[in-house]
Amino acid sequence: MLLWLAQNFQQDFSFLRVFNFITFRAVFATLTALLIGLVAGPAVIRMLTRLKVGQAVRTDGPQTHLVKSGTPTMGGVLILIGIGISTLLWADLSNRFVWIVLIVTLGFGTIGWVDDYRKVVYKDPNGMRSREKYFWQSLIGLVAAFYLAFSVSEVSNMKVLDLFVSWVQSGFNIDLPPKADLIVPFFKTVSYPLGVWGFIALTYFVIVGTSNAVNLTDGLDGLAIMPTVLVGGALGLFAYLTGSASYAKYLLIPHIPGAGELLIFCGAMAGAGLAFLWYNAYPAQVFMGDVGALALGGALGTIAVIVRQEIVLFIMGGIFVVETLSVMIQVAYFKFTKKRTGVGKRILLMAPLHHHYEQKGWKETQVVVRFWIITMMLVLVGLSTLKLR
């Protein structure tokens, strides 16, 4: 919005040309989202408290968490407000990638809101049924995957439509350009052609998988939000470089016209996340809830697909990956041993992994800060793939 206004008046006021620089708008998008979150935070927390949307704590979880019962949840609304307003103010609203990321973010946020609402109203820690939640996640993920399969390959929505029509007319048997291939980091020329169906399948799993992975990680005060900020900031850098023809050529990464504008969204996400952390740091005044965790995970997955860095997301979001695997392994081993011996056994003291370390005697703040440190290191490894080839 502000970019459009600046472009209309920059002939009369030359200083408005600074709005044409993505980096300038990214900085102010970050500051805007941060300010919105800090200012609106107390009011949102009071509103959630007044509405009695307190967290229903699992009775089978760590006993130290029982004191958190009643703490306002659905605080992810604060994050989405900051991201939405800041992005609409500072981003180029004619950019197709900005809109698809916003749609996925708000779509997954809506699913999370319904889930949180049921938890709060019916006092059920399980919330929305898994099948129902997975259905809506899959619907949004597949729609985004179909669009991105052609959008990443072209430079405008008209050409995206033309490519889609050509794909249909070819009997669903058309090759995508090399920039739509799966890129293997640390190698200059190693990539794997996916084809349309392969691209759609990979995108679907990245978006839905990342969304659920962030949600599983969101179990301790501040645990999920800081890794999200770090990974989101790194993806913003990838987006900026991918959107620049000169940088992309120099770094041997795909050039995706328009991807650079996602730096604005990533900046807004970082600012809104840090503002939320102000109130979510131990002891938390408000919890993110599924409305925030599902939305942020979906956003990270979508951006990673657009900038063609799915494997790098897997590296930088290692905490999310390990947390998810810990649940899958724990459940699978329990079912296997129960079927074989009649008594279910566990590998971890408790899943997800952060609860395992709590059961081992780590304090909540120790688990959180150490997971942050690991994420910082993994993000640096991910960024190193830009030059280590």
CSV table of C-alpha atoms in Angstrom, one decimal:
chain,number,residue,atom,x,y,z
A,1,MET,CA,0.0,0.0,0.0
A,2,LEU,CA,2.7,2.5,1.0
A,3,LEU,CA,4.8,1.5,-2.0
A,4,TRP,CA,1.9,2.3,-4.3
A,5,LEU,CA,1.4,5.7,-2.7
A,6,ALA,CA,5.1,6.4,-2.8
A,7,GLN,CA,5.3,5.5,-6.5
A,8,ASN,CA,2.5,7.9,-7.3
A,9,PHE,CA,4.1,10.8,-5.6
A,10,GLN,CA,7.8,10.2,-6.0
A,11,GLN,CA,8.0,12.6,-9.0
A,12,ASP,CA,7.0,15.4,-6.7
A,13,PHE,CA,8.9,14.2,-3.6
A,14,SER,CA,12.1,12.5,-4.7
A,15,PHE,CA,12.9,11.1,-1.2
A,16,LEU,CA,10.0,8.7,-1.7
A,17,ARG,CA,12.1,6.7,-4.1
A,18,VAL,CA,13.6,5.0,-1.1
A,19,PHE,CA,10.4,2.9,-1.0
A,20,ASN,CA,11.5,1.2,-4.1
A,21,PHE,CA,14.2,-0.6,-2.2
A,22,ILE,CA,13.1,-4.0,-0.8
A,23,THR,CA,15.6,-3.8,2.1
A,24,PHE,CA,14.2,-0.4,3.3
A,25,ARG,CA,10.7,-1.7,3.3
A,26,ALA,CA,11.8,-5.0,5.0
A,27,VAL,CA,13.4,-3.1,7.9
A,28,PHE,CA,10.3,-1.0,8.4
A,29,ALA,CA,8.0,-4.0,8.0
A,30,THR,CA,9.9,-5.7,10.9
A,31,LEU,CA,9.7,-2.6,13.1
A,32,THR,CA,6.1,-2.1,12.3
A,33,ALA,CA,5.1,-5.6,13.2
A,34,LEU,CA,7.3,-5.4,16.3
A,35,LEU,CA,5.6,-2.2,17.4
A,36,ILE,CA,2.1,-3.4,16.7
A,37,GLY,CA,2.8,-6.6,18.8
A,38,LEU,CA,4.3,-4.7,21.7
A,39,VAL,CA,1.5,-2.1,21.8
A,40,ALA,CA,-1.4,-4.4,21.2
A,41,GLY,CA,-0.1,-7.2,23.3
A,42,PRO,CA,-1.5,-6.1,26.7
A,43,ALA,CA,-4.9,-5.4,25.2
A,44,VAL,CA,-5.1,-8.8,23.4
A,45,ILE,CA,-4.0,-10.6,26.6
A,46,ARG,CA,-6.7,-8.8,28.6
A,47,MET,CA,-9.3,-9.6,25.9
A,48,LEU,CA,-8.4,-13.3,25.9
A,49,THR,CA,-8.5,-13.3,29.7
A,50,ARG,CA,-11.9,-11.7,29.7
A,51,LEU,CA,-13.2,-14.2,27.2
A,52,LYS,CA,-11.8,-17.0,29.5
A,53,VAL,CA,-9.9,-18.7,26.7
A,54,GLY,CA,-7.5,-20.3,29.2
A,55,GLN,CA,-5.2,-23.2,28.2
A,56,ALA,CA,-6.5,-26.7,29.1
A,57,VAL,CA,-3.3,-28.5,30.2
A,58,ARG,CA,-2.9,-32.2,29.4
A,59,THR,CA,-3.2,-34.3,32.6
A,60,ASP,CA,-0.7,-36.8,31.2
A,61,GLY,CA,1.9,-34.2,30.7
A,62,PRO,CA,4.7,-33.0,33.0
A,63,GLN,CA,3.2,-32.1,36.4
A,64,THR,CA,5.1,-28.8,36.5
A,65,HIS,CA,2.8,-27.6,33.7
A,66,LEU,CA,-0.3,-27.9,35.7
A,67,VAL,CA,0.3,-24.4,37.1
A,68,LYS,CA,-0.1,-23.1,33.5
A,69,SER,CA,-3.7,-24.1,33.4
A,70,GLY,CA,-5.9,-21.1,32.7
A,71,THR,CA,-3.1,-19.0,31.0
A,72,PRO,CA,-4.7,-17.3,28.0
A,73,THR,CA,-4.1,-19.1,24.7
A,74,MET,CA,-4.8,-18.2,21.1
A,75,GLY,CA,-2.1,-15.6,21.4
A,76,GLY,CA,-1.1,-16.4,17.9
A,77,VAL,CA,-3.8,-14.0,16.8
A,78,LEU,CA,-1.4,-11.2,18.0
A,79,ILE,CA,1.2,-12.6,15.6
A,80,LEU,CA,-1.1,-12.8,12.7
A,81,ILE,CA,-2.4,-9.2,13.2
A,82,GLY,CA,1.2,-7.9,13.2
A,83,ILE,CA,2.2,-9.9,10.1
A,84,GLY,CA,-1.0,-9.0,8.2
A,85,ILE,CA,-1.0,-5.3,8.8
A,86,SER,CA,2.7,-4.9,8.3
A,87,THR,CA,2.8,-6.9,5.1
A,88,LEU,CA,-0.2,-5.1,3.6
A,89,LEU,CA,1.5,-1.7,4.5
A,90,TRP,CA,5.0,-2.4,3.2
A,91,ALA,CA,4.8,-5.1,0.6
A,92,ASP,CA,4.1,-4.8,-3.2
A,93,LEU,CA,0.5,-6.0,-3.3
A,94,SER,CA,0.8,-6.8,-7.0
A,95,ASN,CA,3.2,-9.6,-6.1
A,96,ARG,CA,1.7,-13.0,-6.5
A,97,PHE,CA,4.0,-14.7,-4.0
A,98,VAL,CA,3.1,-12.3,-1.2
A,99,TRP,CA,-0.6,-13.2,-1.6
A,100,ILE,CA,-0.1,-17.0,-1.7
A,101,VAL,CA,2.0,-16.9,1.4
A,102,LEU,CA,-0.6,-14.7,3.2
A,103,ILE,CA,-3.5,-17.0,2.1
A,104,VAL,CA,-1.7,-20.1,3.4
A,105,THR,CA,-0.7,-18.4,6.6
A,106,LEU,CA,-4.3,-17.1,7.3
A,107,GLY,CA,-5.8,-20.4,6.1
A,108,PHE,CA,-3.7,-22.5,8.5
A,109,GLY,CA,-4.3,-19.9,11.2
A,110,THR,CA,-8.1,-20.3,10.8
A,111,ILE,CA,-7.7,-24.1,11.2
A,112,GLY,CA,-5.7,-23.4,14.4
A,113,TRP,CA,-8.3,-20.9,15.7
A,114,VAL,CA,-11.1,-23.5,15.3
A,115,ASP,CA,-9.0,-26.1,17.1
A,116,ASP,CA,-8.1,-23.7,19.9
A,117,TYR,CA,-11.7,-22.5,20.2
A,118,ARG,CA,-12.9,-26.1,20.7
A,119,LYS,CA,-10.2,-26.7,23.3
A,120,VAL,CA,-11.2,-23.6,25.2
A,121,VAL,CA,-15.0,-23.9,25.0
A,122,TYR,CA,-15.2,-27.6,25.6
A,123,LYS,CA,-12.2,-27.8,27.8
A,124,ASP,CA,-10.8,-30.6,25.7
A,125,PRO,CA,-7.0,-30.6,25.3
A,126,ASN,CA,-7.3,-32.6,22.1
A,127,GLY,CA,-9.4,-29.9,20.3
A,128,MET,CA,-10.3,-30.6,16.7
A,129,ARG,CA,-10.3,-34.2,15.6
A,130,SER,CA,-7.1,-35.2,13.8
A,131,ARG,CA,-9.0,-36.3,10.6
A,132,GLU,CA,-10.9,-33.1,10.4
A,133,LYS,CA,-7.8,-31.0,11.0
A,134,TYR,CA,-5.8,-33.0,8.5
A,135,PHE,CA,-8.5,-32.7,5.8
A,136,TRP,CA,-8.5,-28.9,5.9
A,137,GLN,CA,-4.7,-28.7,6.1
A,138,SER,CA,-4.5,-31.0,3.1
A,139,LEU,CA,-7.0,-28.9,1.1
A,140,ILE,CA,-5.1,-25.7,1.7
A,141,GLY,CA,-1.8,-27.4,1.1
A,142,LEU,CA,-2.9,-29.0,-2.2
A,143,VAL,CA,-4.3,-25.7,-3.5
A,144,ALA,CA,-1.1,-23.9,-2.7
A,145,ALA,CA,1.0,-26.8,-4.2
A,146,PHE,CA,-0.9,-26.7,-7.5
A,147,TYR,CA,-0.5,-23.0,-7.8
A,148,LEU,CA,3.2,-22.9,-6.9
A,149,ALA,CA,4.0,-25.7,-9.3
A,150,PHE,CA,3.3,-23.3,-12.2
A,151,SER,CA,3.9,-20.0,-10.4
A,152,VAL,CA,7.5,-20.7,-9.5
A,153,SER,CA,8.1,-21.7,-13.2
A,154,GLU,CA,6.7,-18.4,-14.7
A,155,VAL,CA,6.9,-14.7,-14.1
A,156,SER,CA,3.3,-13.6,-14.1
A,157,ASN,CA,-0.2,-15.0,-13.4
A,158,MET,CA,-1.1,-14.8,-17.1
A,159,LYS,CA,1.9,-17.0,-18.0
A,160,VAL,CA,1.1,-19.3,-15.0
A,161,LEU,CA,-2.4,-19.8,-16.5
A,162,ASP,CA,-0.9,-20.5,-20.0
A,163,LEU,CA,1.5,-23.0,-18.5
A,164,PHE,CA,-1.4,-24.7,-16.7
A,165,VAL,CA,-3.4,-24.9,-19.9
A,166,SER,CA,-0.4,-26.4,-21.7
A,167,TRP,CA,0.0,-29.0,-19.0
A,168,VAL,CA,-3.7,-30.0,-19.3
A,169,GLN,CA,-3.6,-30.1,-23.1
A,170,SER,CA,-0.4,-32.2,-23.0
A,171,GLY,CA,-2.3,-34.9,-21.1
A,172,PHE,CA,-0.7,-33.9,-17.8
A,173,ASN,CA,2.7,-34.7,-19.1
A,174,ILE,CA,4.8,-31.6,-19.4
A,175,ASP,CA,8.2,-30.8,-17.9
A,176,LEU,CA,8.9,-27.9,-15.6
A,177,PRO,CA,11.9,-25.7,-16.1
A,178,PRO,CA,15.1,-26.5,-14.2
A,179,LYS,CA,14.5,-23.9,-11.5
A,180,ALA,CA,11.6,-26.0,-10.3
A,181,ASP,CA,13.9,-29.0,-9.6
A,182,LEU,CA,14.7,-30.2,-6.1
A,183,ILE,CA,18.0,-28.6,-5.2
A,184,VAL,CA,20.6,-30.5,-3.2
A,185,PRO,CA,22.6,-28.1,-1.0
A,186,PHE,CA,26.4,-28.1,-0.9
A,187,PHE,CA,26.6,-29.1,-4.6
A,188,LYS,CA,26.9,-26.8,-7.6
A,189,THR,CA,24.9,-28.7,-10.1
A,190,VAL,CA,23.1,-31.5,-8.3
A,191,SER,CA,19.3,-31.2,-8.6
A,192,TYR,CA,16.5,-33.6,-9.3
A,193,PRO,CA,13.7,-32.9,-11.8
A,194,LEU,CA,10.4,-33.4,-10.1
A,195,GLY,CA,7.8,-32.9,-12.8
A,196,VAL,CA,4.5,-31.3,-12.0
A,197,TRP,CA,3.1,-34.2,-9.9
A,198,GLY,CA,6.4,-34.6,-8.0
A,199,PHE,CA,6.5,-30.8,-7.3
A,200,ILE,CA,3.0,-30.9,-6.1
A,201,ALA,CA,3.6,-33.9,-3.8
A,202,LEU,CA,6.8,-32.4,-2.4
A,203,THR,CA,5.2,-29.0,-1.8
A,204,TYR,CA,2.2,-30.5,-0.1
A,205,PHE,CA,4.4,-32.5,2.4
A,206,VAL,CA,6.6,-29.5,3.0
A,207,ILE,CA,3.8,-27.1,3.8
A,208,VAL,CA,1.6,-29.5,5.8
A,209,GLY,CA,4.6,-31.2,7.5
A,210,THR,CA,6.2,-27.9,8.6
A,211,SER,CA,2.9,-26.6,9.9
A,212,ASN,CA,2.4,-29.7,12.1
A,213,ALA,CA,6.1,-29.8,13.1
A,214,VAL,CA,6.0,-26.2,14.5
A,215,ASN,CA,2.8,-27.1,16.3
A,216,LEU,CA,4.4,-30.1,18.0
A,217,THR,CA,7.3,-28.0,19.0
A,218,ASP,CA,5.1,-25.4,20.7
A,219,GLY,CA,5.0,-27.0,24.1
A,220,LEU,CA,7.2,-24.8,26.3
A,221,ASP,CA,7.3,-21.0,26.9
A,222,GLY,CA,9.1,-19.4,24.0
A,223,LEU,CA,10.3,-22.7,22.5
A,224,ALA,CA,8.7,-22.5,19.1
A,225,ILE,CA,8.6,-18.8,18.4
A,226,MET,CA,12.4,-18.1,18.4
A,227,PRO,CA,13.3,-20.9,16.0
A,228,THR,CA,10.5,-19.6,13.8
A,229,VAL,CA,12.0,-16.1,13.8
A,230,LEU,CA,15.5,-17.4,13.1
A,231,VAL,CA,14.5,-19.7,10.3
A,232,GLY,CA,12.1,-17.1,8.9
A,233,GLY,CA,14.8,-14.5,8.8
A,234,ALA,CA,17.2,-16.8,7.0
A,235,LEU,CA,14.5,-17.7,4.4
A,236,GLY,CA,14.0,-14.0,4.0
A,237,LEU,CA,17.6,-13.7,2.9
A,238,PHE,CA,17.2,-16.6,0.5
A,239,ALA,CA,14.1,-14.9,-0.9
A,240,TYR,CA,16.0,-11.6,-1.4
A,241,LEU,CA,18.9,-13.4,-3.2
A,242,THR,CA,16.7,-15.6,-5.2
A,243,GLY,CA,14.7,-12.7,-6.5
A,244,SER,CA,17.8,-10.9,-7.7
A,245,ALA,CA,19.1,-12.1,-11.1
A,246,SER,CA,22.6,-10.9,-10.4
A,247,TYR,CA,22.9,-12.5,-6.9
A,248,ALA,CA,21.2,-15.7,-8.1
A,249,LYS,CA,23.6,-16.1,-11.0
A,250,TYR,CA,26.6,-15.4,-8.8
A,251,LEU,CA,25.5,-17.8,-6.1
A,252,LEU,CA,24.3,-20.5,-8.5
A,253,ILE,CA,20.8,-20.6,-7.1
A,254,PRO,CA,17.6,-20.4,-9.2
A,255,HIS,CA,16.3,-17.0,-10.1
A,256,ILE,CA,12.6,-16.7,-9.2
A,257,PRO,CA,11.4,-13.2,-10.3
A,258,GLY,CA,9.2,-11.7,-7.6
A,259,ALA,CA,10.5,-13.9,-4.8
A,260,GLY,CA,12.5,-11.0,-3.3
A,261,GLU,CA,9.3,-9.4,-2.1
A,262,LEU,CA,8.9,-12.2,0.4
A,263,LEU,CA,11.7,-10.5,2.4
A,264,ILE,CA,9.0,-8.1,3.5
A,265,PHE,CA,6.8,-10.9,4.8
A,266,CYS,CA,9.7,-12.6,6.6
A,267,GLY,CA,10.6,-9.3,8.2
A,268,ALA,CA,7.0,-8.8,9.4
A,269,MET,CA,7.0,-12.4,10.7
A,270,ALA,CA,10.3,-11.8,12.6
A,271,GLY,CA,9.0,-8.5,14.1
A,272,ALA,CA,5.7,-10.0,15.1
A,273,GLY,CA,7.4,-13.1,16.5
A,274,LEU,CA,9.8,-11.1,18.7
A,275,ALA,CA,6.9,-9.0,20.0
A,276,PHE,CA,5.0,-12.2,20.9
A,277,LEU,CA,8.1,-13.5,22.6
A,278,TRP,CA,8.0,-10.5,24.9
A,279,TYR,CA,4.8,-11.9,26.4
A,280,ASN,CA,5.5,-15.6,25.8
A,281,ALA,CA,8.9,-15.7,27.5
A,282,TYR,CA,9.0,-17.8,30.7
A,283,PRO,CA,6.7,-17.5,32.7
A,284,ALA,CA,4.4,-17.0,29.7
A,285,GLN,CA,1.6,-14.4,30.0
A,286,VAL,CA,0.0,-15.9,26.9
A,287,PHE,CA,0.4,-19.0,24.7
A,288,MET,CA,0.6,-19.1,21.0
A,289,GLY,CA,-1.9,-21.9,20.5
A,290,ASP,CA,-2.5,-23.7,17.2
A,291,VAL,CA,-3.7,-20.5,15.6
A,292,GLY,CA,-0.2,-19.3,15.7
A,293,ALA,CA,1.9,-22.5,15.4
A,294,LEU,CA,0.0,-23.9,12.4
A,295,ALA,CA,0.0,-20.6,10.6
A,296,LEU,CA,3.7,-19.9,11.1
A,297,GLY,CA,4.7,-23.4,10.1
A,298,GLY,CA,2.6,-23.2,6.9
A,299,ALA,CA,4.3,-19.9,6.1
A,300,LEU,CA,7.8,-21.3,6.5
A,301,GLY,CA,7.0,-24.2,4.3
A,302,THR,CA,5.5,-22.1,1.6
A,303,ILE,CA,8.4,-19.7,1.5
A,304,ALA,CA,10.9,-22.5,1.4
A,305,VAL,CA,9.2,-24.0,-1.6
A,306,ILE,CA,9.1,-20.7,-3.5
A,307,VAL,CA,12.8,-20.0,-3.0
A,308,ARG,CA,13.6,-23.7,-3.8
A,309,GLN,CA,15.2,-24.5,-0.5
A,310,GLU,CA,13.2,-27.4,0.9
A,311,ILE,CA,16.2,-29.4,2.0
A,312,VAL,CA,17.8,-26.3,3.6
A,313,LEU,CA,14.5,-25.7,5.5
A,314,PHE,CA,14.9,-29.3,6.8
A,315,ILE,CA,18.4,-28.4,8.0
A,316,MET,CA,17.6,-25.0,9.6
A,317,GLY,CA,14.4,-26.3,11.1
A,318,GLY,CA,16.1,-29.3,12.6
A,319,ILE,CA,14.5,-28.8,16.0
A,320,PHE,CA,11.1,-29.0,14.3
A,321,VAL,CA,12.1,-32.2,12.5
A,322,VAL,CA,13.5,-33.9,15.6
A,323,GLU,CA,10.5,-33.0,17.7
A,324,THR,CA,8.2,-34.5,15.1
A,325,LEU,CA,10.3,-37.6,14.7
A,326,SER,CA,10.4,-38.1,18.4
A,327,VAL,CA,6.6,-38.3,18.5
A,328,MET,CA,6.4,-40.6,15.5
A,329,ILE,CA,9.1,-43.0,16.8
A,330,GLN,CA,7.5,-43.0,20.3
A,331,VAL,CA,4.1,-43.9,19.0
A,332,ALA,CA,5.3,-46.4,16.5
A,333,TYR,CA,7.5,-48.2,19.1
A,334,PHE,CA,4.7,-48.2,21.7
A,335,LYS,CA,2.3,-49.8,19.3
A,336,PHE,CA,4.8,-52.3,18.0
A,337,THR,CA,5.8,-53.5,21.5
A,338,LYS,CA,2.2,-53.6,22.7
A,339,LYS,CA,1.2,-55.8,19.7
A,340,ARG,CA,4.2,-58.1,20.1
A,341,THR,CA,4.4,-58.4,23.9
A,342,GLY,CA,1.1,-57.1,25.1
A,343,VAL,CA,2.8,-54.3,27.0
A,344,GLY,CA,3.6,-51.0,25.3
A,345,LYS,CA,7.1,-49.7,25.8
A,346,ARG,CA,8.6,-46.2,25.3
A,347,ILE,CA,11.9,-45.1,24.0
A,348,LEU,CA,11.7,-41.6,25.4
A,349,LEU,CA,10.5,-40.7,28.9
A,350,MET,CA,7.8,-38.6,27.2
A,351,ALA,CA,7.2,-37.2,23.8
A,352,PRO,CA,7.7,-34.7,22.2
A,353,LEU,CA,11.4,-34.5,22.8
A,354,HIS,CA,11.3,-31.3,25.0
A,355,HIS,CA,9.2,-33.2,27.5
A,356,HIS,CA,11.8,-36.0,27.6
A,357,TYR,CA,14.4,-33.6,28.8
A,358,GLU,CA,12.1,-32.1,31.3
A,359,GLN,CA,11.5,-35.5,32.7
A,360,LYS,CA,15.3,-36.0,32.9
A,361,GLY,CA,15.5,-33.0,35.2
A,362,TRP,CA,16.2,-30.1,32.9
A,363,LYS,CA,14.4,-26.9,33.8
A,364,GLU,CA,12.0,-25.5,31.2
A,365,THR,CA,14.2,-22.5,30.5
A,366,GLN,CA,17.2,-24.7,30.0
A,367,VAL,CA,15.4,-26.8,27.4
A,368,VAL,CA,14.2,-23.7,25.6
A,369,VAL,CA,17.5,-21.8,25.5
A,370,ARG,CA,19.5,-24.8,24.5
A,371,PHE,CA,17.0,-25.6,21.7
A,372,TRP,CA,17.4,-21.9,20.6
A,373,ILE,CA,21.2,-22.3,20.5
A,374,ILE,CA,20.9,-25.5,18.4
A,375,THR,CA,18.6,-23.7,16.0
A,376,MET,CA,21.1,-20.8,15.6
A,377,MET,CA,23.8,-23.2,14.7
A,378,LEU,CA,21.6,-25.0,12.2
A,379,VAL,CA,20.5,-21.7,10.6
A,380,LEU,CA,24.2,-20.8,10.1
A,381,VAL,CA,24.8,-24.2,8.5
A,382,GLY,CA,21.8,-23.5,6.2
A,383,LEU,CA,23.1,-20.1,5.2
A,384,SER,CA,26.5,-21.6,4.5
A,385,THR,CA,25.0,-23.5,1.6
A,386,LEU,CA,24.9,-20.3,-0.3
A,387,LYS,CA,28.7,-20.4,-0.8
A,388,LEU,CA,29.9,-23.9,0.2
A,389,ARG,CA,29.3,-25.7,-3.1
